Amino acid sequence: MTFTSFFAGRQPHIHTAHALWKSAVEQGDMVIDATCGNGHDTLRLAQLVLTTHSGKVVALDIQEEAIKNTKKILEENLGKEIQRRIELHQRSHIEFPETVEKQTVKLIVYNLGYLPGGDKQVTTRVESTLKSLQNALNLLAPQGLITVTCYPGHPEGKREENAVLSWAAGLEAQKWRIVHQQWLNRLHSPSLLLLYKVIID
Ligand SMILES: C[S@@+](CC[C@H](N)C(=O)[O-])C[C@H]1O[C@@H](n2cnc3c(N)ncnc32)[C@H](O)[C@@H]1O
């Protein structure tokens, strides 16, 4: 990513997210994709943290189609040994798998909304997203990061963005650094929320 291409493209939220993921994790880390969809984010996370003998990626989605699409993109791009280090779960992110221990996850990624190319009625919802985010706070390791991409261009997405931002604004400032990036002069453009867990001595 060059300086000019960051601004030339129409998706600065994606460029920022990817750059931050790269700085937030290292090989061997454990990460979660809370909404794996077509698997693009899961693949990128896998490329950042997995080796044949270390690292773990847990990816969740409620739709069978999303899990199938994610499996396919992973099979096409990763070796078998690496794929073994990825857990795919067809379930809601409202409850993370019990195998994920508290304070062990370096990065948790949410890409809200509906499955691109899928049923637009099946979308993330305010209530489950807020519960999931609250649970995610406990799973995150110190100096870990949560990124949430919001899509306010459709009514449920706007409601969800508002709810997530007001929830995040209420988190304790000594424990959390919270930043919201938005393209201000483009109406309804996607936005990116960052939640960084501070170490407390
Ligand atoms: C914008 S897409 C994700 C795109 C994906 N990250 C990618 O790289 O292709 C949002 C996804 O969230 C999923 N979703 C909706 N509600 C969910 C829930 N409660 N738990 C987990 N996934 C959910 C949808 O099925 C959809 O696939």
Short mmCIF file of C-alpha atoms and ligand atoms in Angstrom, two decimals:
data_model
loop_
_atom_site.label_atom_id
_atom_site.label_comp_id
_atom_site.label_asym_id
_atom_site.label_seq_id
_atom_site.Cartn_x
_atom_site.Cartn_y
_atom_site.Cartn_z
CA MET A 1 0.00 0.00 0.00
CA THR A 2 1.53 3.31 -1.08
CA PHE A 3 0.64 6.70 0.36
CA THR A 4 -1.29 7.78 -2.76
CA SER A 5 -3.13 4.49 -3.25
CA PHE A 6 -4.44 4.77 0.31
CA PHE A 7 -6.38 7.88 -0.74
CA ALA A 8 -6.98 7.01 -4.41
CA GLY A 9 -9.05 3.93 -3.60
CA ARG A 10 -12.57 4.18 -2.21
CA GLN A 11 -11.88 1.98 0.79
CA PRO A 12 -9.54 3.70 3.26
CA HIS A 13 -11.20 1.74 6.09
CA ILE A 14 -9.89 -1.50 4.57
CA HIS A 15 -6.37 -0.16 4.08
CA THR A 16 -6.25 1.09 7.64
CA ALA A 17 -7.59 -2.18 9.01
CA HIS A 18 -5.09 -4.26 7.07
CA ALA A 19 -2.14 -2.08 8.09
CA LEU A 20 -3.16 -2.27 11.73
CA TRP A 21 -3.71 -6.04 11.65
CA LYS A 22 -0.19 -6.41 10.32
CA SER A 23 1.26 -4.35 13.18
CA ALA A 24 -0.97 -5.89 15.84
CA VAL A 25 -0.04 -9.53 15.35
CA GLU A 26 2.92 -11.80 14.74
CA GLN A 27 3.33 -15.39 13.63
CA GLY A 28 2.08 -17.77 16.29
CA ASP A 29 -0.69 -15.50 17.58
CA MET A 30 -4.31 -16.46 18.05
CA VAL A 31 -6.90 -14.36 16.19
CA ILE A 32 -10.66 -14.45 15.60
CA ASP A 33 -12.71 -13.51 12.55
CA ALA A 34 -16.18 -13.00 14.07
CA THR A 35 -17.96 -12.69 10.69
CA CYS A 36 -16.03 -14.68 8.09
CA GLY A 37 -18.42 -14.21 5.12
CA ASN A 38 -16.57 -15.00 1.91
CA GLY A 39 -13.33 -15.65 3.78
CA HIS A 40 -11.20 -12.74 2.54
CA ASP A 41 -10.46 -11.48 6.03
CA THR A 42 -9.90 -14.99 7.38
CA LEU A 43 -7.36 -15.66 4.64
CA ARG A 44 -5.48 -12.44 5.37
CA LEU A 45 -5.43 -13.19 9.10
CA ALA A 46 -4.19 -16.72 8.45
CA GLN A 47 -1.37 -15.36 6.29
CA LEU A 48 -0.33 -13.05 9.12
CA VAL A 49 -0.30 -15.45 12.08
CA LEU A 50 -0.07 -19.06 10.95
CA THR A 51 2.96 -21.24 10.43
CA THR A 52 2.83 -25.02 10.00
CA HIS A 53 3.41 -25.44 13.75
CA SER A 54 2.05 -22.29 15.43
CA GLY A 55 -0.78 -19.79 15.52
CA LYS A 56 -4.53 -20.26 15.44
CA VAL A 57 -7.42 -18.65 13.55
CA VAL A 58 -11.02 -19.10 14.69
CA ALA A 59 -13.61 -17.98 12.14
CA LEU A 60 -17.37 -17.80 12.70
CA ASP A 61 -20.43 -17.14 10.59
CA ILE A 62 -24.10 -18.07 10.97
CA GLN A 63 -24.53 -19.01 7.30
CA GLU A 64 -23.61 -22.34 5.75
CA GLU A 65 -22.85 -20.54 2.48
CA ALA A 66 -20.33 -18.30 4.22
CA ILE A 67 -18.55 -21.24 5.84
CA LYS A 68 -18.41 -23.03 2.46
CA ASN A 69 -17.06 -19.93 0.72
CA THR A 70 -14.46 -19.41 3.42
CA LYS A 71 -13.36 -23.06 3.28
CA LYS A 72 -12.98 -22.79 -0.49
CA ILE A 73 -10.83 -19.65 -0.46
CA LEU A 74 -8.62 -21.14 2.27
CA GLU A 75 -8.18 -24.40 0.34
CA GLU A 76 -7.27 -22.48 -2.80
CA ASN A 77 -4.66 -20.34 -1.09
CA LEU A 78 -3.15 -22.21 1.84
CA GLY A 79 -1.31 -25.48 2.34
CA LYS A 80 -3.01 -28.35 4.21
CA GLU A 81 -0.87 -28.04 7.34
CA ILE A 82 -1.69 -24.36 7.65
CA GLN A 83 -5.39 -25.03 7.05
CA ARG A 84 -5.37 -27.41 10.02
CA ARG A 85 -4.68 -24.44 12.28
CA ILE A 86 -7.96 -22.75 11.27
CA GLU A 87 -11.25 -23.55 13.04
CA LEU A 88 -14.42 -22.74 11.09
CA HIS A 89 -17.64 -22.60 13.12
CA GLN A 90 -21.13 -22.19 11.72
CA ARG A 91 -22.53 -20.36 14.73
CA SER A 92 -23.30 -16.87 15.95
CA HIS A 93 -20.51 -14.79 17.39
CA ILE A 94 -22.84 -14.05 20.30
CA GLU A 95 -21.01 -16.89 22.07
CA PHE A 96 -17.44 -17.68 21.13
CA PRO A 97 -16.32 -21.32 21.22
CA GLU A 98 -15.41 -22.50 24.73
CA THR A 99 -11.97 -23.48 23.46
CA VAL A 100 -11.01 -19.81 23.26
CA GLU A 101 -9.53 -18.79 26.59
CA LYS A 102 -9.75 -15.38 28.20
CA GLN A 103 -7.01 -12.84 27.48
CA THR A 104 -5.35 -14.99 24.81
CA VAL A 105 -6.51 -13.44 21.54
CA LYS A 106 -4.38 -10.75 19.88
CA LEU A 107 -6.88 -9.59 17.27
CA ILE A 108 -10.64 -9.91 16.81
CA VAL A 109 -12.13 -8.74 13.54
CA TYR A 110 -15.77 -7.85 12.83
CA ASN A 111 -16.95 -6.99 9.34
CA LEU A 112 -20.61 -6.19 9.96
CA GLY A 113 -23.52 -6.35 7.53
CA TYR A 114 -24.62 -9.01 5.06
CA LEU A 115 -22.78 -11.57 2.96
CA PRO A 116 -21.68 -9.93 -0.32
CA GLY A 117 -23.46 -11.84 -3.08
CA GLY A 118 -25.76 -13.51 -0.53
CA ASP A 119 -29.13 -12.88 1.11
CA LYS A 120 -29.23 -9.23 2.21
CA GLN A 121 -31.86 -10.04 4.83
CA VAL A 122 -29.34 -12.11 6.78
CA THR A 123 -27.31 -9.39 8.38
CA THR A 124 -25.58 -8.74 11.67
CA ARG A 125 -27.96 -7.30 14.28
CA VAL A 126 -27.51 -4.70 16.99
CA GLU A 127 -28.36 -6.94 19.96
CA SER A 128 -26.13 -9.89 19.06
CA THR A 129 -23.28 -7.66 17.86
CA LEU A 130 -23.23 -5.74 21.16
CA LYS A 131 -23.29 -8.95 23.23
CA SER A 132 -20.53 -10.40 21.10
CA LEU A 133 -18.35 -7.31 21.43
CA GLN A 134 -18.81 -7.31 25.19
CA ASN A 135 -17.64 -10.96 25.29
CA ALA A 136 -14.76 -10.16 22.95
CA LEU A 137 -13.36 -7.63 25.42
CA ASN A 138 -12.62 -10.46 27.87
CA LEU A 139 -10.98 -12.69 25.29
CA LEU A 140 -8.54 -10.05 24.14
CA ALA A 141 -4.94 -10.20 25.36
CA PRO A 142 -3.32 -7.04 26.72
CA GLN A 143 -2.17 -4.89 23.79
CA GLY A 144 -4.69 -6.71 21.65
CA LEU A 145 -6.94 -5.07 19.08
CA ILE A 146 -10.57 -5.34 17.99
CA THR A 147 -11.53 -3.83 14.63
CA VAL A 148 -15.14 -3.34 13.60
CA THR A 149 -16.08 -2.33 10.06
CA CYS A 150 -19.54 -0.74 10.01
CA TYR A 151 -21.78 -0.22 6.98
CA PRO A 152 -24.18 2.68 7.66
CA GLY A 153 -25.41 2.67 4.03
CA HIS A 154 -28.45 0.50 4.89
CA PRO A 155 -30.93 1.14 7.74
CA GLU A 156 -29.96 -1.79 9.99
CA GLY A 157 -26.30 -0.95 9.35
CA LYS A 158 -26.81 2.65 10.42
CA ARG A 159 -28.67 1.56 13.57
CA GLU A 160 -25.88 -0.91 14.28
CA GLU A 161 -23.12 1.67 13.78
CA ASN A 162 -24.85 4.12 16.14
CA ALA A 163 -25.32 1.45 18.79
CA VAL A 164 -21.76 0.15 18.55
CA LEU A 165 -20.28 3.66 18.73
CA SER A 166 -22.30 4.66 21.75
CA TRP A 167 -21.42 1.37 23.51
CA ALA A 168 -17.71 1.86 22.71
CA ALA A 169 -17.74 5.50 23.87
CA GLY A 170 -18.76 4.27 27.33
CA LEU A 171 -15.76 1.96 27.83
CA GLU A 172 -13.27 2.90 30.53
CA ALA A 173 -10.64 5.26 29.08
CA GLN A 174 -7.79 3.89 31.22
CA LYS A 175 -8.31 0.39 29.87
CA TRP A 176 -9.30 1.08 26.26
CA ARG A 177 -8.11 3.37 23.51
CA ILE A 178 -11.05 3.74 21.13
CA VAL A 179 -10.76 5.38 17.72
CA HIS A 180 -13.34 5.76 14.97
CA GLN A 181 -12.24 6.43 11.38
CA GLN A 182 -14.80 7.75 8.93
CA TRP A 183 -14.69 9.27 5.45
CA LEU A 184 -16.49 12.48 6.38
CA ASN A 185 -17.32 13.93 2.97
CA ARG A 186 -18.78 10.77 1.49
CA LEU A 187 -22.26 10.01 2.71
CA HIS A 188 -22.87 6.54 4.17
CA SER A 189 -19.33 5.31 3.52
CA PRO A 190 -18.17 2.36 5.65
CA SER A 191 -16.37 3.29 8.85
CA LEU A 192 -13.81 1.57 11.03
CA LEU A 193 -13.88 1.33 14.82
CA LEU A 194 -10.70 0.35 16.68
CA LEU A 195 -10.58 -0.85 20.27
CA TYR A 196 -7.10 -1.28 21.72
CA LYS A 197 -6.63 -2.95 25.11
CA VAL A 198 -4.08 -1.09 27.21
CA ILE A 199 -1.78 -2.96 29.59
CA ILE A 200 -2.41 -2.00 33.18
CA ASP A 201 0.45 -2.54 35.68
C1 LIG B 1 -19.85 -8.23 5.46
S1 LIG B 1 -19.98 -9.98 5.67
C2 LIG B 1 -18.35 -10.43 6.17
C3 LIG B 1 -17.30 -10.37 5.08
C4 LIG B 1 -16.09 -11.19 5.39
N1 LIG B 1 -15.37 -10.73 6.54
C5 LIG B 1 -15.16 -11.37 4.19
O1 LIG B 1 -13.95 -11.10 4.31
O2 LIG B 1 -15.66 -11.80 3.15
C6 LIG B 1 -20.90 -10.16 7.17
C7 LIG B 1 -21.13 -11.58 7.58
O3 LIG B 1 -21.64 -11.60 8.91
C8 LIG B 1 -22.40 -12.77 9.04
N2 LIG B 1 -23.21 -12.73 10.27
C9 LIG B 1 -24.41 -12.13 10.47
N3 LIG B 1 -24.81 -12.31 11.74
C10 LIG B 1 -23.84 -13.02 12.37
C11 LIG B 1 -23.68 -13.52 13.70
N4 LIG B 1 -24.58 -13.31 14.65
N5 LIG B 1 -22.56 -14.24 13.98
C12 LIG B 1 -21.61 -14.46 13.03
N6 LIG B 1 -21.72 -14.02 11.76
C13 LIG B 1 -22.82 -13.30 11.43
C14 LIG B 1 -23.19 -12.82 7.75
O4 LIG B 1 -23.68 -14.11 7.51
C15 LIG B 1 -22.13 -12.35 6.73
O5 LIG B 1 -21.53 -13.43 6.10
#
